GROMACS .gro file of C-alpha atoms in nm:
model
  388
    1MET     CA    1  10.264   7.035  13.064
    2SER     CA    2  10.541   7.332  13.164
    3SER     CA    3  10.443   7.701  13.084
    4GLY     CA    4  10.661   7.893  12.839
    5TYR     CA    5  10.701   7.893  12.457
    6GLY     CA    6  10.923   7.587  12.493
    7SER     CA    7  10.653   7.372  12.605
    8CYS     CA    8  10.482   7.421  12.265
    9TYR     CA    9  10.694   7.248  12.034
   10ARG     CA   10  10.911   6.905  12.090
   11PHE     CA   11  11.231   6.846  11.861
   12SER     CA   12  11.347   6.480  11.818
   13THR     CA   13  11.733   6.459  11.793
   14THR     CA   14  11.664   6.100  11.645
   15ASN     CA   15  11.568   6.236  11.322
   16GLN     CA   16  11.824   6.211  11.030
   17ASN     CA   17  11.706   6.556  10.898
   18TYR     CA   18  11.790   6.742  11.236
   19ARG     CA   19  11.991   7.013  11.250
   20PRO     CA   20  12.156   7.145  11.573
   21ILE     CA   21  11.961   7.465  11.632
   22SER     CA   22  12.313   7.675  11.639
   23LYS     CA   23  12.340   7.620  11.290
   24LEU     CA   24  11.998   7.758  11.169
   25ARG     CA   25  12.025   8.117  11.038
   26LEU     CA   26  11.758   8.312  11.128
   27PRO     CA   27  11.699   8.670  11.022
   28LEU     CA   28  11.752   8.793  11.372
   29PRO     CA   29  11.971   9.092  11.495
   30ARG     CA   30  12.249   9.034  11.732
   31ARG     CA   31  12.190   9.038  12.112
   32SER     CA   32  12.266   9.330  12.287
   33LYS     CA   33  12.287   9.384  12.641
   34SER     CA   34  11.946   9.577  12.651
   35ASN     CA   35  11.636   9.402  12.575
   36PRO     CA   36  11.664   9.264  12.243
   37LEU     CA   37  11.279   9.321  12.181
   38THR     CA   38  11.291   9.681  12.206
   39SER     CA   39  11.210   9.891  11.895
   40ASN     CA   40  11.563  10.045  11.866
   41ASN     CA   41  11.731   9.724  11.875
   42ILE     CA   42  11.524   9.572  11.627
   43ARG     CA   43  11.602   9.834  11.390
   44LYS     CA   44  11.971   9.851  11.415
   45LYS     CA   45  12.182   9.683  11.135
   46ASN     CA   46  12.395   9.358  11.221
   47GLU     CA   47  12.766   9.325  11.172
   48ASN     CA   48  12.664   9.175  10.826
   49GLY     CA   49  12.479   9.491  10.701
   50SER     CA   50  12.155   9.325  10.696
   51SER     CA   51  11.866   9.480  10.901
   52CYS     CA   52  11.565   9.336  11.086
   53SER     CA   53  11.251   9.524  11.138
   54THR     CA   54  10.971   9.481  11.390
   55SER     CA   55  10.748   9.337  11.102
   56ASP     CA   56  11.030   9.091  11.046
   57VAL     CA   57  11.009   8.976  11.381
   58LEU     CA   58  10.622   8.955  11.377
   59ARG     CA   59  10.646   8.757  11.066
   60LEU     CA   60  10.904   8.512  11.220
   61MET     CA   61  10.669   8.463  11.514
   62ASP     CA   62  10.400   8.375  11.259
   63GLY     CA   63  10.610   8.154  11.046
   64LEU     CA   64  10.702   7.944  11.381
   65GLN     CA   65  10.371   7.959  11.500
   66VAL     CA   66  10.455   8.131  11.835
   67PRO     CA   67  10.106   8.126  12.044
   68VAL     CA   68  10.030   8.470  12.132
   69SER     CA   69  10.064   8.427  12.505
   70ASP     CA   70  10.219   8.750  12.633
   71ASN     CA   71   9.961   9.008  12.495
   72ASP     CA   72  10.155   9.289  12.658
   73MET     CA   73  10.482   9.218  12.457
   74TYR     CA   74  10.272   9.122  12.153
   75ALA     CA   75  10.098   9.439  12.162
   76SER     CA   76  10.396   9.624  12.176
   77LEU     CA   77  10.535   9.480  11.892
   78ILE     CA   78  10.197   9.575  11.674
   79ASN     CA   79  10.195   9.922  11.815
   80ASP     CA   80  10.599   9.964  11.710
   81CYS     CA   81  10.516   9.801  11.352
   82SER     CA   82  10.207  10.027  11.309
   83ASP     CA   83  10.397  10.322  11.389
   84SER     CA   84  10.639  10.235  11.117
   85GLY     CA   85  10.380  10.204  10.860
   86SER     CA   86  10.418   9.840  10.760
   87ALA     CA   87  10.122   9.658  10.679
   88LEU     CA   88  10.011   9.374  10.890
   89HIS     CA   89   9.791   9.072  10.798
   90LEU     CA   90   9.717   8.941  11.156
   91THR     CA   91   9.376   8.849  11.085
   92ARG     CA   92   9.546   8.576  10.852
   93LYS     CA   93   9.716   8.415  11.125
   94THR     CA   94   9.578   8.079  11.270
   95PRO     CA   95   9.426   8.099  11.522
   96PRO     CA   96   9.370   8.460  11.495
   97PRO     CA   97   9.510   8.703  11.760
   98PRO     CA   98   9.273   8.833  12.036
   99LEU     CA   99   8.993   9.076  11.920
  100HIS     CA  100   9.143   9.344  12.191
  101LEU     CA  101   9.468   9.336  12.021
  102LEU     CA  102   9.329   9.384  11.668
  103ASN     CA  103   9.126   9.660  11.833
  104ARG     CA  104   9.425   9.816  11.953
  105LEU     CA  105   9.598   9.820  11.622
  106LEU     CA  106   9.301   9.963  11.461
  107LEU     CA  107   9.330  10.229  11.696
  108ARG     CA  108   9.682  10.269  11.639
  109HIS     CA  109   9.633  10.299  11.259
  110VAL     CA  110   9.347  10.568  11.314
  111SER     CA  111   9.562  10.746  11.552
  112ASN     CA  112   9.845  10.804  11.317
  113GLY     CA  113   9.600  10.897  11.037
  114ARG     CA  114   9.619  10.582  10.820
  115LEU     CA  115   9.251  10.522  10.751
  116ASP     CA  116   9.313  10.300  10.454
  117ASN     CA  117   9.524  10.057  10.673
  118ALA     CA  118   9.271  10.089  10.940
  119HIS     CA  119   8.998   9.995  10.684
  120GLN     CA  120   9.198   9.708  10.521
  121LEU     CA  121   9.245   9.561  10.871
  122PHE     CA  122   8.867   9.623  10.970
  123ASP     CA  123   8.733   9.420  10.662
  124GLU     CA  124   8.973   9.149  10.735
  125MET     CA  125   8.869   9.081  11.105
  126PRO     CA  126   8.695   8.765  11.161
  127LEU     CA  127   8.521   8.928  11.457
  128LYS     CA  128   8.422   9.261  11.550
  129ASP     CA  129   8.259   9.451  11.847
  130PHE     CA  130   8.138   9.767  11.901
  131ASN     CA  131   8.476   9.921  11.983
  132SER     CA  132   8.570   9.803  11.633
  133TRP     CA  133   8.270   9.961  11.473
  134ALA     CA  134   8.292  10.275  11.668
  135THR     CA  135   8.660  10.350  11.631
  136LEU     CA  136   8.638  10.353  11.221
  137ILE     CA  137   8.304  10.569  11.268
  138ALA     CA  138   8.454  10.841  11.464
  139ALA     CA  139   8.778  10.825  11.244
  140TYR     CA  140   8.569  10.898  10.942
  141ALA     CA  141   8.367  11.151  11.099
  142HIS     CA  142   8.661  11.318  11.267
  143ASN     CA  143   8.793  11.347  10.886
  144ALA     CA  144   8.489  11.508  10.751
  145ASP     CA  145   8.414  11.168  10.531
  146TYR     CA  146   8.040  11.156  10.677
  147ALA     CA  147   7.900  10.941  10.390
  148GLU     CA  148   8.114  10.665  10.494
  149ALA     CA  149   8.077  10.729  10.863
  150LEU     CA  150   7.707  10.700  10.824
  151ARG     CA  151   7.751  10.371  10.599
  152LEU     CA  152   7.956  10.233  10.853
  153PHE     CA  153   7.698  10.303  11.138
  154LEU     CA  154   7.422  10.175  10.952
  155SER     CA  155   7.588   9.853  10.849
  156MET     CA  156   7.685   9.797  11.208
  157LEU     CA  157   7.322   9.793  11.273
  158HIS     CA  158   7.215   9.548  11.064
  159GLN     CA  159   7.516   9.313  11.122
  160GLN     CA  160   7.423   8.985  11.302
  161ASP     CA  161   7.767   8.925  11.476
  162CYS     CA  162   7.833   9.255  11.584
  163HIS     CA  163   7.708   9.203  11.918
  164VAL     CA  164   7.625   9.533  11.973
  165ASN     CA  165   7.287   9.601  12.200
  166THR     CA  166   7.139   9.944  12.036
  167SER     CA  167   6.990  10.022  12.395
  168GLU     CA  168   7.340  10.074  12.534
  169PHE     CA  169   7.464  10.288  12.282
  170PRO     CA  170   7.696  10.541  12.450
  171ALA     CA  171   7.613  10.931  12.405
  172TRP     CA  172   7.932  11.011  12.238
  173ILE     CA  173   7.864  10.789  11.922
  174MET     CA  174   7.535  10.934  11.894
  175ALA     CA  175   7.673  11.299  11.866
  176CYS     CA  176   7.953  11.183  11.646
  177VAL     CA  177   7.646  11.018  11.392
  178LEU     CA  178   7.435  11.338  11.427
  179ASP     CA  179   7.707  11.543  11.316
  180ALA     CA  180   7.777  11.332  10.977
  181THR     CA  181   7.369  11.342  10.921
  182MET     CA  182   7.284  11.555  10.591
  183ASP     CA  183   6.909  11.412  10.576
  184VAL     CA  184   6.628  11.565  10.789
  185GLY     CA  185   6.463  11.247  10.774
  186LEU     CA  186   6.744  11.008  10.904
  187GLY     CA  187   6.798  11.288  11.155
  188GLU     CA  188   6.468  11.262  11.278
  189GLN     CA  189   6.495  10.882  11.320
  190LEU     CA  190   6.829  10.946  11.522
  191HIS     CA  191   6.673  11.202  11.733
  192GLY     CA  192   6.362  10.944  11.817
  193CYS     CA  193   6.675  10.689  11.913
  194CYS     CA  194   6.835  10.932  12.138
  195LEU     CA  195   6.501  11.019  12.301
  196LYS     CA  196   6.474  10.649  12.381
  197LEU     CA  197   6.810  10.622  12.503
  198GLY     CA  198   6.799  10.934  12.721
  199HIS     CA  199   7.050  11.104  12.569
  200ALA     CA  200   6.862  11.400  12.390
  201ASN     CA  201   6.747  11.575  12.703
  202ARG     CA  202   7.076  11.519  12.954
  203ASP     CA  203   7.361  11.500  12.729
  204MET     CA  204   7.511  11.825  12.620
  205PHE     CA  205   7.695  11.696  12.330
  206VAL     CA  206   7.413  11.515  12.208
  207ALA     CA  207   7.182  11.805  12.258
  208THR     CA  208   7.426  12.037  12.079
  209SER     CA  209   7.444  11.802  11.775
  210LEU     CA  210   7.076  11.783  11.748
  211ILE     CA  211   7.046  12.179  11.747
  212ASN     CA  212   7.337  12.214  11.495
  213LEU     CA  213   7.174  11.927  11.300
  214TYR     CA  214   6.831  12.097  11.238
  215GLY     CA  215   6.987  12.429  11.217
  216ARG     CA  216   7.213  12.358  10.905
  217LEU     CA  217   6.917  12.168  10.734
  218ARG     CA  218   6.724  12.484  10.782
  219SER     CA  219   6.475  12.304  11.006
  220HIS     CA  220   6.481  12.574  11.266
  221GLU     CA  221   6.143  12.488  11.421
  222ALA     CA  222   6.286  12.151  11.490
  223ALA     CA  223   6.607  12.295  11.629
  224GLN     CA  224   6.404  12.513  11.872
  225ARG     CA  225   6.203  12.205  11.975
  226ALA     CA  226   6.525  12.001  12.067
  227SER     CA  227   6.652  12.297  12.256
  228LEU     CA  228   6.363  12.373  12.453
  229GLY     CA  229   6.336  11.997  12.578
  230LEU     CA  230   6.685  12.031  12.767
  231SER     CA  231   6.664  11.955  13.121
  232GLN     CA  232   6.965  12.197  13.212
  233PRO     CA  233   7.084  12.430  12.941
  234ASN     CA  234   7.436  12.537  12.947
  235ALA     CA  235   7.690  12.761  12.742
  236LEU     CA  236   7.742  12.488  12.470
  237THR     CA  237   7.372  12.428  12.406
  238CYS     CA  238   7.270  12.809  12.436
  239THR     CA  239   7.535  12.903  12.183
  240ALA     CA  240   7.411  12.652  11.960
  241ARG     CA  241   7.033  12.780  11.979
  242MET     CA  242   7.156  13.146  11.956
  243ILE     CA  243   7.331  13.019  11.616
  244ASN     CA  244   7.030  12.859  11.486
  245ASN     CA  245   6.812  13.149  11.546
  246SER     CA  246   7.054  13.376  11.385
  247ARG     CA  247   7.067  13.142  11.060
  248GLY     CA  248   6.678  13.166  11.068
  249GLU     CA  249   6.705  13.553  11.088
  250ARG     CA  250   6.480  13.531  11.380
  251PHE     CA  251   6.700  13.816  11.560
  252PHE     CA  252   6.436  13.892  11.847
  253GLU     CA  253   6.491  13.538  11.958
  254VAL     CA  254   6.857  13.563  11.969
  255ILE     CA  255   6.839  13.868  12.197
  256SER     CA  256   6.597  13.686  12.384
  257ASP     CA  257   6.798  13.406  12.453
  258PHE     CA  258   7.109  13.645  12.532
  259LYS     CA  259   6.876  13.805  12.804
  260GLU     CA  260   6.769  13.456  12.926
  261ILE     CA  261   7.125  13.345  12.972
  262GLY     CA  262   7.223  13.643  13.202
  263ARG     CA  263   6.950  13.556  13.398
  264ALA     CA  264   7.035  13.197  13.427
  265GLY     CA  265   7.371  13.272  13.543
  266ILE     CA  266   7.549  13.095  13.260
  267SER     CA  267   7.850  13.222  13.138
  268LYS     CA  268   7.875  13.415  12.812
  269ASN     CA  269   8.141  13.353  12.569
  270THR     CA  270   8.279  13.546  12.252
  271CYS     CA  271   8.054  13.348  12.028
  272MET     CA  272   7.745  13.429  12.184
  273ILE     CA  273   7.816  13.806  12.211
  274SER     CA  274   7.930  13.798  11.816
  275CYS     CA  275   7.598  13.643  11.742
  276VAL     CA  276   7.360  13.862  11.926
  277LEU     CA  277   7.572  14.162  11.795
  278ARG     CA  278   7.466  14.037  11.443
  279ALA     CA  279   7.119  14.059  11.567
  280CYS     CA  280   7.172  14.400  11.708
  281ALA     CA  281   7.284  14.528  11.384
  282ARG     CA  282   6.964  14.426  11.198
  283MET     CA  283   6.711  14.552  11.491
  284HIS     CA  284   6.696  14.893  11.315
  285ASP     CA  285   6.679  15.059  11.667
  286SER     CA  286   6.953  15.336  11.612
  287GLY     CA  287   7.227  15.110  11.792
  288SER     CA  288   7.053  15.084  12.127
  289SER     CA  289   7.068  14.728  12.198
  290GLY     CA  290   7.409  14.694  12.039
  291ARG     CA  291   7.558  14.947  12.279
  292GLN     CA  292   7.412  14.732  12.568
  293VAL     CA  293   7.599  14.456  12.410
  294HIS     CA  294   7.913  14.654  12.355
  295ALA     CA  295   7.914  14.748  12.753
  296ASN     CA  296   7.856  14.397  12.825
  297ALA     CA  297   8.177  14.276  12.623
  298ILE     CA  298   8.382  14.563  12.786
  299LYS     CA  299   8.255  14.425  13.159
  300LEU     CA  300   8.355  14.076  13.043
  301GLY     CA  301   8.686  14.204  12.862
  302VAL     CA  302   8.623  14.049  12.539
  303GLU     CA  303   8.605  14.352  12.329
  304SER     CA  304   8.924  14.313  12.172
  305HIS     CA  305   8.853  13.947  12.055
  306SER     CA  306   8.848  13.921  11.659
  307PHE     CA  307   8.478  13.791  11.631
  308VAL     CA  308   8.350  14.066  11.868
  309HIS     CA  309   8.568  14.338  11.718
  310CYS     CA  310   8.458  14.292  11.384
  311GLY     CA  311   8.081  14.219  11.516
  312LEU     CA  312   8.092  14.575  11.679
  313ILE     CA  313   8.229  14.754  11.388
  314ASP     CA  314   7.942  14.553  11.142
  315MET     CA  315   7.687  14.659  11.424
  316TYR     CA  316   7.769  15.014  11.424
  317GLY     CA  317   7.819  15.058  11.045
  318ILE     CA  318   7.473  14.911  10.975
  319ASN     CA  319   7.327  15.143  11.218
  320GLY     CA  320   7.476  15.424  11.018
  321LEU     CA  321   7.697  15.515  11.321
  322LEU     CA  322   8.039  15.550  11.110
  323ARG     CA  323   8.199  15.738  11.387
  324ASP     CA  324   8.168  15.494  11.653
  325ALA     CA  325   8.248  15.196  11.392
  326LYS     CA  326   8.572  15.389  11.317
  327LEU     CA  327   8.659  15.455  11.671
  328VAL     CA  328   8.621  15.077  11.770
  329PHE     CA  329   8.815  14.992  11.416
  330GLN     CA  330   9.110  15.219  11.561
  331THR     CA  331   9.097  15.123  11.936
  332PHE     CA  332   9.207  14.742  11.819
  333ASN     CA  333   9.351  14.808  11.471
  334ASP     CA  334   9.501  14.459  11.400
  335THR     CA  335   9.712  14.514  11.080
  336THR     CA  336   9.733  14.107  11.073
  337SER     CA  337   9.356  14.036  11.020
  338THR     CA  338   9.163  14.141  10.700
  339ALA     CA  339   8.842  14.057  10.889
  340CYS     CA  340   8.804  14.411  11.099
  341TRP     CA  341   8.939  14.585  10.757
  342ASN     CA  342   8.686  14.405  10.560
  343ALA     CA  343   8.402  14.482  10.814
  344MET     CA  344   8.533  14.841  10.801
  345LEU     CA  345   8.532  14.876  10.413
  346THR     CA  346   8.164  14.707  10.444
  347SER     CA  347   8.035  15.015  10.661
  348TYR     CA  348   8.171  15.268  10.408
  349LEU     CA  349   7.986  15.091  10.145
  350TRP     CA  350   7.664  15.020  10.338
  351ASN     CA  351   7.643  15.410  10.375
  352GLY     CA  352   7.724  15.511  10.060
  353LEU     CA  353   8.043  15.697  10.124
  354HIS     CA  354   8.247  15.563   9.825
  355ILE     CA  355   8.493  15.826   9.842
  356GLU     CA  356   8.587  15.724  10.190
  357ALA     CA  357   8.582  15.340  10.083
  358LEU     CA  358   8.820  15.395   9.796
  359LYS     CA  359   9.070  15.556  10.032
  360PHE     CA  360   9.034  15.285  10.279
  361LEU     CA  361   9.092  15.065   9.997
  362TYR     CA  362   9.419  15.198   9.923
  363GLU     CA  363   9.523  15.181  10.319
  364MET     CA  364   9.456  14.803  10.311
  365GLN     CA  365   9.688  14.745  10.007
  366ALA     CA  366   9.952  14.987  10.162
  367ASP     CA  367   9.943  14.772  10.486
  368GLY     CA  368   9.959  14.455  10.277
  369LEU     CA  369   9.597  14.351  10.310
  370GLN     CA  370   9.400  14.221  10.030
  371PRO     CA  371   9.007  14.262  10.067
  372GLN     CA  372   8.763  14.008   9.974
  373GLU     CA  373   8.699  14.013   9.585
  374TYR     CA  374   8.305  14.087   9.613
  375LEU     CA  375   8.421  14.398   9.806
  376LEU     CA  376   8.655  14.499   9.559
  377ASP     CA  377   8.388  14.454   9.282
  378GLN     CA  378   8.119  14.656   9.502
  379VAL     CA  379   8.427  14.962   9.512
  380ARG     CA  380   8.446  14.923   9.139
  381ILE     CA  381   8.069  14.937   9.058
  382ALA     CA  382   8.035  15.254   9.300
  383CYS     CA  383   8.307  15.436   9.166
  384ALA     CA  384   8.197  15.378   8.782
  385SER     CA  385   7.856  15.445   8.900
  386ASN     CA  386   7.998  15.797   9.063
  387GLY     CA  387   8.240  15.881   8.765
  388LEU     CA  388   8.545  15.851   8.996
   0.00000   0.00000   0.00000
C-alpha cells in the first residue's frame, strides 16, 4: 500500500450515489499562493463571506477520519487552536491522538493560563504519563492552588496506569510539592522520600524548599537539621536558613550564619543583609554589630537597596541612634516608596518622640504618601496621651 492520506480511502465510481469530488461543498477556505494550512490563511474570510478557523479544520479532519500520520503538522494545528482559546475534545477521536500530542496541547493550555481547559483535557485523556501529571501539578502550584497540586500529586502516586516510577522522580517536582505542603506530617514523609531519592542533600532547590517548609510551619529545629545535612551550602540555602532563624527569633544564630557565609566565600545578597540587620536591631549592643553590617553593605554597594535601606533605618532607630537613622533616611530619600518613611516614623514612635513623629507624618502627607494604618493609630494614641 502506498503512503499518504489517499491510500487510506477508496472511492468507487460504480456507486449510483457517487458524486464527483468537485461538486462537494466543504467548509474550506479558498486556496492561496502560500501554505493553505497556516493559521493566517485559515482565519481569512473567503469570497462568500464565510470564515474557517483552525478548529474547523481539525473537526473536518476528525469527520473524515484522517489518520494522524504527520505529527508535526497536527501539533501545529493543535497549538494554533489552543492559542485561539477553542475547546478541543481530541480524546474522543477513534483512535485517540498519540499521548505526546495530548501532552503538548496540555502544556499549551497551561502556558496560556487556561487551567480549566487543561484540567478538562487531562480528565478526558485515556492514558497519562508522568509528564501529564507533572504539567498540571506544576501549573496549580505556580498559581498558588496548593491544595489541588497536592491532591493531584497524591492521586498520581495511587494510579495503577500512571507508569510512574517513584524512584525516578526528578528534583524539581519534589521541590514543587514541598512548596505546596502545609502539613508537618506530610512534609516529613516527603522529606523522607527526598532523602531516599538523594535530592535532600544534593539539590539546592529541594533543600531550600525543605527549609522553607519547616520554617513557615514553625518547626525551626527541623529546618535547622535540614540545613545542616547539606553537602555544599550556597547562597540560596544559606538565605533560607537565615530567614528561618529570624522567624524563630534566634538572632544570635542569624549573625553566626552571616559570619559563616563570609568565611565560606559565599556571595552575600540584599536579602541576607536585610535579615541580619533585623537581628542586629534586637541584639541590644548599642548598634555595634549593626554598624559592622552597614560597613559591609557599603563595601558591597547595596546600601541604597530598598530592603537594606529600610533595615538600616530600623536597626539604628531601635537602638536609639536617631541621628544615624535620620542620616541614612536623608542620604537615600526615595519619595516613591513608603517603606523607608514608615521605618523612620516607627523609629520616632519607638523612642517616644511623638511631636517629631507627628511632624514627620505631615511631611509624608505633603509628599502624597500614606503611612500604614497601624502607625496612624499609634500616632493618634501618642498624641492623645500627651494632650497634643
